[in-house]
Short mmCIF file of C-alpha atoms in Angstrom, two decimals:
data_model
loop_
_atom_site.label_atom_id
_atom_site.label_comp_id
_atom_site.label_asym_id
_atom_site.label_seq_id
_atom_site.Cartn_x
_atom_site.Cartn_y
_atom_site.Cartn_z
CA MET A 156 0.00 0.00 0.00
CA ALA A 157 1.18 3.53 -0.65
CA ASN A 158 2.31 5.53 2.32
CA ALA A 159 -0.72 6.88 4.14
CA LYS A 160 -0.95 9.83 6.41
CA THR A 161 -3.53 11.35 8.68
CA VAL A 162 -4.89 14.60 7.32
CA ASP A 163 -6.91 17.38 8.89
CA THR A 164 -10.21 17.89 7.10
CA THR A 165 -11.55 20.79 9.16
CA PRO A 166 -12.24 23.93 7.10
CA SER A 167 -10.17 26.96 8.02
CA SER A 168 -13.35 28.87 8.76
CA ASP A 169 -14.45 26.36 11.41
CA ILE A 170 -16.53 28.04 14.09
CA ALA A 171 -14.24 26.91 16.90
CA GLY A 172 -11.19 28.58 15.57
CA GLY A 173 -9.03 28.87 12.54
CA VAL A 174 -6.59 26.62 10.82
CA ARG A 175 -4.91 23.49 12.10
CA GLY A 176 -2.45 24.24 14.86
CA GLN A 177 -4.27 27.33 16.20
CA ARG A 178 -6.63 25.36 18.44
CA SER A 179 -5.43 24.08 21.80
CA PRO A 180 -5.19 20.29 21.99
CA TRP A 181 -6.33 20.56 25.61
CA LEU A 182 -9.80 21.52 24.36
CA THR A 183 -9.86 18.23 22.46
CA LEU A 184 -8.93 16.48 25.69
CA VAL A 185 -11.88 18.14 27.47
CA ALA A 186 -14.29 17.02 24.75
CA VAL A 187 -12.93 13.47 24.76
CA ALA A 188 -13.06 13.30 28.56
CA LEU A 189 -16.74 14.29 28.57
CA GLY A 190 -17.56 11.39 26.26
CA VAL A 191 -15.56 8.95 28.39
CA ILE A 192 -17.25 10.17 31.59
CA MET A 193 -20.67 9.42 30.07
CA VAL A 194 -19.69 5.85 29.16
CA MET A 195 -17.93 5.12 32.46
CA LEU A 196 -20.81 6.49 34.53
CA ASP A 197 -23.18 4.19 32.67
CA GLY A 198 -20.94 1.18 33.17
CA THR A 199 -20.79 1.58 36.95
CA VAL A 200 -24.36 2.65 37.68
CA VAL A 201 -26.02 -0.23 35.80
CA ALA A 202 -24.74 -2.75 38.35
CA ILE A 203 -26.39 -0.69 41.10
CA ALA A 204 -29.67 -0.50 39.17
CA ASN A 205 -29.92 -4.18 38.19
CA PRO A 206 -31.72 -5.49 41.31
CA VAL A 207 -34.45 -2.83 41.01
CA ILE A 208 -34.74 -3.41 37.23
CA GLY A 209 -35.27 -7.09 37.92
CA GLU A 210 -38.02 -6.37 40.45
CA GLU A 211 -39.93 -3.72 38.46
CA LEU A 212 -39.69 -5.45 35.05
CA ASN A 213 -40.13 -8.97 36.46
CA ALA A 214 -36.78 -9.99 34.96
CA SER A 215 -35.03 -13.27 35.69
CA LEU A 216 -31.39 -13.58 36.72
CA ALA A 217 -30.56 -14.65 33.16
CA ASP A 218 -32.30 -11.51 31.86
CA LEU A 219 -30.23 -9.31 34.17
CA GLN A 220 -27.05 -11.07 33.06
CA TRP A 221 -27.97 -10.14 29.50
CA VAL A 222 -28.37 -6.48 30.51
CA THR A 223 -24.62 -6.54 31.18
CA SER A 224 -23.42 -9.30 28.83
CA GLY A 225 -25.32 -7.98 25.79
CA TYR A 226 -23.65 -4.60 26.17
CA LEU A 227 -20.19 -6.11 26.69
CA LEU A 228 -20.56 -8.45 23.73
CA ALA A 229 -21.56 -5.64 21.36
CA LEU A 230 -18.75 -3.48 22.67
CA ALA A 231 -16.04 -6.14 22.38
CA VAL A 232 -17.14 -7.37 18.95
CA PHE A 233 -17.29 -3.92 17.35
CA LEU A 234 -14.32 -2.05 18.89
CA ILE A 235 -11.63 -2.69 16.27
CA THR A 236 -14.09 -2.24 13.40
CA ALA A 237 -15.18 1.06 14.97
CA GLY A 238 -11.55 2.17 15.10
CA LYS A 239 -11.17 1.38 11.40
CA LEU A 240 -14.30 3.37 10.57
CA GLY A 241 -12.73 6.36 12.30
CA ASP A 242 -9.54 5.95 10.28
CA LEU A 243 -11.59 5.89 7.08
CA PHE A 244 -14.36 8.43 7.65
CA GLY A 245 -12.95 10.73 10.33
CA HIS A 246 -12.46 10.25 14.06
CA LYS A 247 -14.40 13.40 14.99
CA ARG A 248 -17.40 12.27 12.94
CA VAL A 249 -17.36 8.78 14.44
CA PHE A 250 -16.86 10.15 17.97
CA LEU A 251 -19.82 12.52 17.70
CA ILE A 252 -22.04 9.79 16.21
CA GLY A 253 -21.04 7.58 19.14
CA ILE A 254 -21.95 10.27 21.69
CA ALA A 255 -25.32 11.00 20.06
CA GLY A 256 -26.17 7.31 19.70
CA PHE A 257 -25.12 6.49 23.26
CA ALA A 258 -27.27 9.30 24.70
CA LEU A 259 -30.31 8.38 22.57
CA THR A 260 -30.12 4.67 23.39
CA SER A 261 -29.80 5.60 27.08
CA LEU A 262 -33.06 7.53 26.74
CA ALA A 263 -34.66 4.53 25.01
CA ILE A 264 -33.49 2.19 27.78
CA GLY A 265 -35.04 4.43 30.42
CA LEU A 266 -38.33 4.48 28.52
CA SER A 267 -38.41 0.68 28.01
CA GLN A 268 -41.51 -1.04 29.35
CA GLY A 269 -40.19 -4.60 29.11
CA ILE A 270 -36.92 -6.38 29.75
CA GLY A 271 -36.65 -7.55 26.12
CA TRP A 272 -36.64 -3.98 24.78
CA LEU A 273 -34.21 -2.92 27.50
CA ILE A 274 -31.72 -5.65 26.54
CA ALA A 275 -32.08 -4.80 22.83
CA PHE A 276 -31.31 -1.14 23.47
CA ARG A 277 -28.38 -2.11 25.72
CA VAL A 278 -26.86 -4.07 22.82
CA LEU A 279 -27.34 -1.06 20.55
CA GLN A 280 -25.82 1.14 23.25
CA GLY A 281 -22.76 -1.12 23.24
CA LEU A 282 -22.31 -0.56 19.51
CA PHE A 283 -22.35 3.21 19.97
CA GLY A 284 -20.00 2.89 22.97
CA ALA A 285 -17.58 1.02 20.71
CA LEU A 286 -17.55 4.01 18.34
CA LEU A 287 -16.49 6.32 21.17
CA GLN A 288 -13.46 4.67 22.73
CA PRO A 289 -11.06 4.10 19.80
CA ALA A 290 -11.99 7.47 18.30
CA ALA A 291 -11.18 9.19 21.60
CA LEU A 292 -7.66 7.75 21.68
CA ALA A 293 -7.09 8.49 18.01
CA LEU A 294 -8.16 12.12 18.54
CA LEU A 295 -5.71 12.47 21.42
CA ARG A 296 -2.96 10.95 19.27
CA ALA A 297 -3.68 13.43 16.47
CA ALA A 298 -3.96 16.46 18.78
CA PHE A 299 -0.89 16.03 21.00
CA PRO A 300 2.81 15.87 20.12
CA ALA A 301 4.64 12.73 21.24
CA GLU A 302 6.24 14.35 24.28
CA LYS A 303 2.82 15.35 25.69
CA LEU A 304 0.76 12.34 24.64
CA ASN A 305 1.39 10.32 27.80
CA MET A 306 0.33 13.26 30.00
CA ALA A 307 -2.85 13.67 27.95
CA ILE A 308 -3.62 9.95 28.30
CA GLY A 309 -2.92 10.29 32.04
CA ILE A 310 -5.50 13.06 32.39
CA TRP A 311 -7.88 10.98 30.26
CA GLY A 312 -7.32 8.17 32.77
CA ALA A 313 -8.11 10.59 35.60
CA ALA A 314 -11.46 11.30 33.92
CA ILE A 315 -12.09 7.55 34.01
CA GLY A 316 -11.20 7.59 37.71
CA VAL A 317 -13.58 10.48 38.44
CA SER A 318 -16.50 8.83 36.66
CA SER A 319 -15.71 5.41 38.16
CA ALA A 320 -15.60 6.93 41.63
CA ALA A 321 -18.81 8.88 41.11
CA GLY A 322 -20.71 6.04 39.43
CA PRO A 323 -21.61 3.85 42.42
CA ILE A 324 -22.43 6.89 44.56
CA VAL A 325 -24.49 8.67 41.90
CA GLY A 326 -26.16 5.39 40.96
CA GLY A 327 -26.98 4.57 44.57
CA VAL A 328 -28.48 8.02 45.22
CA LEU A 329 -30.55 7.99 42.01
CA VAL A 330 -31.84 4.43 42.41
CA GLU A 331 -32.75 4.92 46.07
CA ASN A 332 -34.30 8.40 45.73
CA VAL A 333 -35.52 8.73 42.12
CA SER A 334 -35.82 5.60 39.95
CA TRP A 335 -33.73 3.07 38.05
CA GLN A 336 -34.63 4.91 34.84
CA SER A 337 -32.81 8.01 36.09
CA VAL A 338 -29.41 6.30 35.90
CA PHE A 339 -29.89 6.11 32.13
CA PHE A 340 -31.60 9.48 31.71
CA ILE A 341 -28.55 11.18 33.23
CA ASN A 342 -26.62 10.31 30.08
CA VAL A 343 -28.84 12.59 27.99
CA PRO A 344 -27.68 15.98 29.39
CA VAL A 345 -24.10 14.74 29.71
CA GLY A 346 -24.21 13.55 26.10
CA ALA A 347 -25.70 16.86 24.92
CA VAL A 348 -22.85 18.82 26.52
CA ALA A 349 -20.22 16.40 25.16
CA LEU A 350 -21.75 16.62 21.68
CA LEU A 351 -21.75 20.44 21.66
CA VAL A 352 -18.22 20.76 23.02
CA GLY A 353 -16.91 18.08 20.66
CA TRP A 354 -18.52 19.69 17.61
CA LEU A 355 -17.03 23.08 18.50
CA VAL A 356 -13.46 22.19 19.49
CA ILE A 357 -12.37 18.87 17.92
CA LYS A 358 -10.43 18.98 14.67
CA GLU A 359 -11.32 16.30 12.15
CA SER A 360 -8.67 13.86 10.97
CA ARG A 361 -8.69 10.67 8.95
CA ALA A 362 -6.29 8.53 6.90
CA GLU A 363 -5.84 10.10 3.45
CA ALA A 364 -4.96 6.96 1.49
CA LEU A 365 -7.42 4.48 3.05
CA SER A 366 -10.60 4.28 1.01
CA ARG A 367 -12.67 1.19 1.82
CA VAL A 368 -13.76 -1.20 4.54
CA ASP A 369 -12.50 -4.77 4.60
CA TRP A 370 -15.98 -6.25 5.08
CA LEU A 371 -14.83 -9.88 5.08
CA GLY A 372 -12.33 -8.94 7.76
CA VAL A 373 -15.13 -7.28 9.74
CA VAL A 374 -17.25 -10.45 9.57
CA LEU A 375 -14.35 -12.74 10.53
CA LEU A 376 -13.15 -10.50 13.39
CA SER A 377 -16.69 -10.05 14.71
CA GLY A 378 -17.21 -13.81 14.62
CA LEU A 379 -14.01 -14.66 16.46
CA MET A 380 -14.55 -11.93 19.09
CA PHE A 381 -18.12 -13.13 19.65
CA CYS A 382 -16.98 -16.76 20.08
CA LEU A 383 -14.18 -15.76 22.46
CA VAL A 384 -16.17 -13.37 24.67
CA TRP A 385 -19.26 -15.63 24.68
CA ALA A 386 -17.15 -18.61 25.75
CA ILE A 387 -15.62 -16.55 28.56
CA ILE A 388 -19.02 -15.26 29.73
CA LYS A 389 -20.70 -18.68 29.69
CA ALA A 390 -17.79 -20.84 30.92
CA PRO A 391 -18.53 -20.25 34.63
CA GLU A 392 -22.10 -21.52 34.03
CA TRP A 393 -21.30 -24.33 31.58
CA GLY A 394 -17.87 -25.34 32.90
CA TRP A 395 -14.54 -24.88 31.11
CA GLY A 396 -14.49 -28.50 30.00
CA ASP A 397 -18.08 -28.49 28.73
CA SER A 398 -18.55 -29.33 25.06
CA ARG A 399 -20.33 -26.01 24.42
CA THR A 400 -17.47 -24.00 25.89
CA MET A 401 -14.93 -26.01 23.90
CA ALA A 402 -16.99 -25.54 20.73
CA PHE A 403 -16.92 -21.76 21.04
CA LEU A 404 -13.23 -21.75 21.94
CA GLY A 405 -12.56 -24.02 18.96
CA GLY A 406 -14.55 -21.64 16.77
CA THR A 407 -12.37 -18.81 18.07
CA VAL A 408 -9.21 -20.66 17.02
CA VAL A 409 -10.52 -21.50 13.54
CA LEU A 410 -11.86 -18.00 12.86
CA THR A 411 -8.63 -16.45 14.14
CA ALA A 412 -6.58 -18.55 11.73
CA VAL A 413 -8.84 -17.64 8.80
CA PHE A 414 -8.83 -13.96 9.83
CA LEU A 415 -5.02 -13.82 9.99
CA TRP A 416 -4.75 -15.50 6.60
CA TRP A 417 -7.17 -13.04 5.06
CA GLN A 418 -5.45 -10.04 6.64
CA SER A 419 -2.20 -11.13 5.00
CA LYS A 420 -3.93 -11.20 1.57
CA ALA A 421 -6.33 -8.23 1.70
CA ALA A 422 -5.31 -5.07 -0.16
CA GLU A 423 -6.52 -2.86 2.71
CA PRO A 424 -6.85 -5.18 5.74
CA LEU A 425 -8.98 -4.34 8.75
CA VAL A 426 -5.99 -4.94 11.07
CA PRO A 427 -2.62 -4.47 9.33
CA LEU A 428 -0.50 -7.35 10.64
CA GLY A 429 2.55 -5.14 10.26
CA LEU A 430 1.45 -3.35 13.44
CA PHE A 431 2.47 -6.40 15.44
CA ARG A 432 5.97 -6.42 13.96
CA ASN A 433 6.61 -3.70 16.50
CA PRO A 434 7.23 -5.75 19.67
CA SER A 435 6.06 -2.90 21.89
CA VAL A 436 2.60 -2.92 20.28
CA SER A 437 2.27 -6.65 20.91
CA ILE A 438 3.60 -6.43 24.46
CA GLY A 439 1.42 -3.39 25.21
CA THR A 440 -1.65 -5.32 24.08
CA VAL A 441 -0.77 -8.24 26.37
CA LEU A 442 -0.14 -5.82 29.24
CA MET A 443 -3.63 -4.35 28.78
CA VAL A 444 -5.10 -7.86 29.01
CA LEU A 445 -3.16 -8.61 32.21
CA MET A 446 -3.96 -5.22 33.76
CA ALA A 447 -7.70 -5.63 33.09
CA PHE A 448 -7.52 -9.23 34.32
CA SER A 449 -6.24 -7.99 37.68
CA MET A 450 -8.46 -4.90 37.97
CA PHE A 451 -11.83 -6.41 37.01
CA GLY A 452 -11.09 -9.65 38.86
CA ALA A 453 -10.36 -7.64 42.01
CA MET A 454 -13.58 -5.66 41.82
CA PHE A 455 -15.61 -8.81 41.09
CA PHE A 456 -14.60 -10.49 44.38
CA LEU A 457 -14.80 -7.44 46.62
CA THR A 458 -18.38 -6.64 45.64
CA PHE A 459 -19.44 -10.01 47.05
CA PHE A 460 -17.16 -9.61 50.07
CA PHE A 461 -18.75 -6.29 50.99
CA GLN A 462 -22.38 -7.13 50.20
CA GLY A 463 -22.45 -10.87 50.94
CA VAL A 464 -20.07 -11.22 53.89
CA HIS A 465 -20.34 -7.73 55.43
CA GLY A 466 -23.99 -7.14 54.49
CA LEU A 467 -23.40 -3.65 53.06
CA SER A 468 -25.80 -1.93 50.67
CA PRO A 469 -24.70 -1.15 47.09
CA LEU A 470 -24.11 2.50 48.04
CA GLU A 471 -22.09 1.53 51.12
CA SER A 472 -20.07 -0.88 48.96
CA GLY A 473 -19.38 1.93 46.50
CA LEU A 474 -18.10 4.10 49.33
CA ARG A 475 -15.82 1.29 50.54
CA MET A 476 -14.34 1.05 47.04
CA LEU A 477 -13.99 4.82 46.68
CA PRO A 478 -10.28 4.94 47.67
CA MET A 479 -9.28 3.07 44.52
CA SER A 480 -11.46 5.04 42.12
CA ALA A 481 -10.55 8.35 43.76
CA GLY A 482 -6.87 7.36 43.82
CA MET A 483 -6.90 7.02 40.04
CA ILE A 484 -7.81 10.72 39.78
CA PHE A 485 -4.35 11.55 41.12
CA ALA A 486 -2.46 8.46 39.99
CA SER A 487 -3.27 8.69 36.27
CA PRO A 488 -1.80 12.18 35.62
CA LEU A 489 1.17 11.29 37.83
CA ALA A 490 1.69 8.15 35.76
CA GLY A 491 1.66 10.23 32.57
CA PHE A 492 4.29 12.57 34.06
CA LEU A 493 6.51 9.71 35.24
CA ILE A 494 6.32 7.92 31.90
CA GLY A 495 7.43 11.15 30.23
CA LYS A 496 10.39 11.44 32.60
CA LEU A 497 11.41 7.81 33.16
CA GLY A 498 9.94 6.06 30.13
CA PRO A 499 7.31 3.31 30.12
CA LYS A 500 9.64 0.40 30.88
CA ILE A 501 10.46 1.22 34.51
CA THR A 502 7.18 3.03 35.25
CA ILE A 503 4.92 0.18 34.10
CA SER A 504 7.10 -2.50 35.71
CA VAL A 505 7.07 -0.72 39.08
CA GLY A 506 3.32 -0.17 38.70
CA MET A 507 2.70 -3.88 38.25
CA LEU A 508 4.90 -4.67 41.26
CA ILE A 509 2.79 -2.26 43.35
CA THR A 510 -0.29 -4.03 41.95
CA ALA A 511 1.18 -7.38 42.99
CA ALA A 512 1.78 -6.06 46.52
CA SER A 513 -1.80 -4.79 46.66
CA MET A 514 -3.17 -8.15 45.51
CA PHE A 515 -1.08 -9.88 48.17
CA LEU A 516 -2.58 -7.63 50.89
CA LEU A 517 -6.08 -8.38 49.58
CA SER A 518 -5.26 -12.09 49.78
CA ARG A 519 -4.74 -11.65 53.53
CA LEU A 520 -8.09 -10.00 54.36
CA THR A 521 -10.02 -11.47 57.28
CA LEU A 522 -13.77 -11.72 57.85
CA ASP A 523 -13.77 -8.64 60.11
CA ALA A 524 -11.61 -6.51 57.77
CA SER A 525 -12.07 -2.80 58.54
CA TYR A 526 -12.35 0.15 56.16
CA ILE A 527 -8.63 0.88 56.49
CA ASP A 528 -7.77 -2.79 55.82
CA THR A 529 -9.25 -2.47 52.33
CA ALA A 530 -8.51 1.24 51.76
CA ILE A 531 -4.71 0.75 51.87
CA PRO A 532 -4.55 -1.94 49.14
CA PHE A 533 -7.17 0.00 47.14
CA VAL A 534 -5.01 3.13 47.07
CA MET A 535 -1.99 0.98 46.19
CA LEU A 536 -4.02 -0.60 43.39
CA ALA A 537 -4.84 2.83 41.97
CA PHE A 538 -1.18 3.83 41.91
CA GLY A 539 -0.19 0.42 40.56
CA LEU A 540 -2.73 0.03 37.76
CA SER A 541 -2.69 3.64 36.52
CA PRO A 542 0.88 3.48 35.09
CA VAL A 543 -0.10 0.30 33.23
CA MET A 544 -3.34 1.73 31.87
CA VAL A 545 -1.66 4.97 30.77
CA GLY A 546 1.61 3.40 29.65
CA ALA A 547 0.19 0.45 27.74
CA THR A 548 -2.29 2.74 25.99
CA GLU A 549 0.49 5.12 24.98
CA ILE A 550 2.64 2.20 23.81
CA ILE A 551 -0.09 0.73 21.60
CA VAL A 552 -1.43 3.97 20.16
CA GLY A 553 1.90 5.81 20.16
CA ASN A 554 3.87 3.09 18.37
CA ALA A 555 1.23 2.61 15.65
CA PRO A 556 1.46 4.84 12.55
CA GLU A 557 -1.01 7.67 12.95
CA GLU A 558 -3.15 6.58 10.01
CA PHE A 559 -3.92 3.41 11.99
CA SER A 560 -4.45 5.13 15.35
CA GLY A 561 -8.16 4.23 15.29
CA VAL A 562 -7.42 0.54 14.80
CA ALA A 563 -4.75 0.76 17.54
CA GLY A 564 -7.27 2.38 19.89
CA GLY A 565 -9.74 -0.39 19.11
CA MET A 566 -7.07 -3.00 19.86
CA GLN A 567 -6.35 -1.33 23.21
CA GLN A 568 -10.01 -1.32 24.20
CA SER A 569 -10.58 -4.89 22.94
CA ALA A 570 -7.62 -6.09 25.00
CA MET A 571 -9.13 -4.43 28.05
CA GLN A 572 -12.56 -6.01 27.46
CA VAL A 573 -11.12 -9.49 26.90
CA GLY A 574 -8.83 -9.15 29.93
CA GLY A 575 -11.70 -8.04 32.16
CA SER A 576 -13.91 -10.88 30.99
CA LEU A 577 -11.10 -13.38 31.51
CA GLY A 578 -10.38 -12.00 34.97
CA THR A 579 -13.94 -12.43 36.20
CA ALA A 580 -14.43 -15.83 34.50
CA VAL A 581 -11.09 -17.49 35.26
CA LEU A 582 -10.71 -16.17 38.80
CA GLY A 583 -14.40 -16.86 39.41
CA ALA A 584 -13.86 -20.50 38.40
CA ILE A 585 -10.87 -20.70 40.74
CA VAL A 586 -12.94 -19.34 43.62
CA VAL A 587 -15.78 -21.81 42.99
CA ALA A 588 -13.37 -24.76 42.84
CA ARG A 589 -11.66 -23.69 46.07
CA VAL A 590 -15.00 -23.20 47.83
CA ALA A 591 -16.12 -26.69 46.85
CA ASP A 592 -12.83 -28.09 48.18
CA VAL A 593 -12.86 -26.42 51.62
CA LEU A 594 -16.59 -26.23 52.37
CA PRO A 595 -16.90 -29.69 54.02
CA GLY A 596 -13.95 -28.94 56.31
CA HIS A 597 -15.37 -25.64 57.48
CA PHE A 598 -18.71 -27.32 58.16
CA THR A 599 -17.10 -29.92 60.43
CA ASP A 600 -14.95 -27.23 62.13
CA ALA A 601 -18.20 -25.40 62.96
CA GLY A 602 -19.61 -28.57 64.56
CA LEU A 603 -21.91 -29.39 61.64
CA PRO A 604 -22.17 -32.65 59.68
CA ALA A 605 -19.96 -32.62 56.58
CA PRO A 606 -22.09 -32.13 53.46
CA ASP A 607 -21.88 -34.84 50.81
CA ALA A 608 -20.82 -34.17 47.21
CA ALA A 609 -24.37 -33.43 46.07
CA ALA A 610 -24.91 -30.92 48.89
CA VAL A 611 -21.59 -29.21 48.15
CA GLU A 612 -22.55 -28.96 44.48
CA ALA A 613 -25.86 -27.36 45.45
CA MET A 614 -24.29 -24.89 47.88
CA LYS A 615 -21.05 -23.85 46.20
CA GLY A 616 -22.67 -21.33 43.84
CA ALA A 617 -24.28 -19.30 46.62
CA VAL A 618 -21.22 -19.55 48.87
CA SER A 619 -19.00 -18.32 46.03
CA TYR A 620 -21.07 -15.10 46.03
CA GLY A 621 -20.55 -14.68 49.77
CA VAL A 622 -24.07 -15.89 50.59
CA ALA A 623 -24.78 -18.42 53.35
CA PRO A 624 -27.11 -21.21 52.07
CA ILE A 625 -29.68 -21.07 54.88
CA GLN A 626 -32.82 -23.17 54.49
CA PRO A 627 -36.13 -21.93 55.96
CA GLY A 628 -36.74 -23.24 59.45
CA THR A 629 -33.05 -23.71 60.30
CA PRO A 630 -32.42 -23.29 64.08
CA GLU A 631 -30.70 -20.02 65.08
CA GLN A 632 -27.58 -21.78 66.38
CA ALA A 633 -27.20 -23.73 63.14
CA VAL A 634 -27.73 -20.53 61.13
CA GLU A 635 -24.74 -18.92 62.81
CA ALA A 636 -22.57 -22.00 62.27
CA ILE A 637 -23.55 -22.36 58.58
CA THR A 638 -22.97 -18.64 58.00
CA GLN A 639 -19.53 -18.82 59.57
CA ALA A 640 -18.58 -21.90 57.53
CA ALA A 641 -19.87 -20.36 54.29
CA HIS A 642 -18.08 -17.06 54.80
CA LEU A 643 -14.79 -18.75 55.70
CA SER A 644 -15.08 -20.92 52.59
CA PHE A 645 -15.72 -17.83 50.44
CA LEU A 646 -12.73 -16.13 52.03
CA ASP A 647 -10.49 -19.11 51.20
CA GLY A 648 -11.64 -18.93 47.60
CA MET A 649 -11.08 -15.17 47.42
CA HIS A 650 -7.61 -15.55 48.94
CA LEU A 651 -6.63 -18.06 46.26
CA GLY A 652 -8.01 -15.78 43.54
CA TYR A 653 -5.91 -12.87 44.75
CA THR A 654 -2.86 -15.09 45.07
CA VAL A 655 -3.22 -16.00 41.39
CA SER A 656 -3.66 -12.29 40.57
CA THR A 657 -0.45 -11.56 42.45
CA GLY A 658 1.44 -13.99 40.21
CA ILE A 659 -0.17 -12.50 37.07
CA ALA A 660 0.96 -9.02 38.15
CA VAL A 661 4.56 -10.19 38.68
CA VAL A 662 4.61 -11.75 35.19
CA ALA A 663 3.32 -8.46 33.75
CA ALA A 664 6.04 -6.53 35.61
CA LEU A 665 8.73 -8.68 33.95
CA LEU A 666 7.06 -8.36 30.55
CA ALA A 667 7.03 -4.56 30.83
CA LEU A 668 10.85 -4.52 30.82
CA PHE A 669 10.75 -5.24 27.07
CA VAL A 670 8.62 -2.29 25.94
CA LYS A 671 9.70 0.97 24.31
CA ALA A 672 8.10 4.41 24.34
CA GLY A 673 5.62 5.35 21.63
CA ARG A 674 6.68 7.69 18.88
CA LYS A 675 4.95 9.89 16.34
CA THR A 676 5.39 8.24 12.97
CA GLU A 677 3.22 10.25 10.61
CA GLY A 678 3.42 8.86 7.17
CA ALA A 679 5.42 5.79 8.17
CA PRO A 680 4.54 2.84 5.94
CA VAL A 681 3.20 -0.33 7.39
CA HIS A 682 3.76 -3.49 5.38
CA MET A 683 0.47 -5.30 5.03
CA GLY A 684 1.71 -8.79 4.29
#
């Protein structure tokens, strides 16, 4: 392919100010941050709203799982394709379409009268969310010079921290005092502001030489991402050795092989394989998977620890997790500064070692853990994960030629989605297996008869969520003993999960020693074969 470059397509008479170079890139950062805040708020408040949605719409547990899984599937399947569309048709255009679509589907979700319509609009919302994320990173890449890109991504990460911190609190207040619909309606004014600011201040850019979509590549990539994410989502229910799980994983392998073959032959491939000839891009992608594995896995367990074991409300749980989300507000810009001064290699590696130390502390929590017992590792986690999130993003997007910055942004987001899904599924399976192993022993230690294999099988699911399997009519003394045994079993499972996460973080710290800083490479050719 001929050398391609990213070109500005904004007219010099643009209402927001003049020719290219006369508009502050920091205004672009503000516009991008507003879009990210809308998406992150939605992601954290939905979990708070789910129980009330289930009650008011008479939804089953499977329905509520689809409220989350349908969104995640659409997001993961469409991310890289969305990045390519931005490269072809303009990142500003795609970003603004994503904002408008996300806000409108949020309105439609709030107006839904049945769970089926709500799930359908959530899937559509995921597609629009996929348009936003890669375009946001590509716009930052186009707006900022290389020496300031990591700081911009750090501030972008702080916006994620602000919205993540506010989400559970805002969601709890709205659900308890207004309605579950209000957690979706809030996206409408936020989206309107983001749309106006983005239209006024963002400069358009797209790849000059790219002219068409690799539709076969889109179909193949969508198929393999669906098979992979669906297998991960369903494996805890079906079992990792189940024939259905293996069928979807096998489909992932086959479709991946066909996709890679086609990408090596296509004139304008969806994902130029030459991107991965840069080792830092490949390593950065793996680091994003490992970072998300640790972060989402950690949050998955602690929600059940707070609500199941400690009996806290969703709002109280959100406040207990506030130190990590709030810590990211300060840690992300600091990470951007340190990466600029020290480079990504040392900064990311130290960050993952801090993450490993945090995971180790979480693996030592006791049943009566206080606020400070969880706040310390949470703050450490914020300062450990932020350098990885900022650094790996800068490595992937910064090392890719600018005309493929949308695809690179899609790869970064896809890696994060896959890593998060793997973290909850794999660590969840580890917790369930450990619970089943130790449950009989904790029953006998509590002076209760040891449950047989069938009873353990029936109880392990509830216990793995921190819930004591109490049958109606159970005597008060037995209730206390069963609760103690169940909670200790859950704690053993959680400890093992965090121990595994500690090892994953150490591996990521070693892997980070092989990365290099991103660089602006406008016009650099990428060999497609």
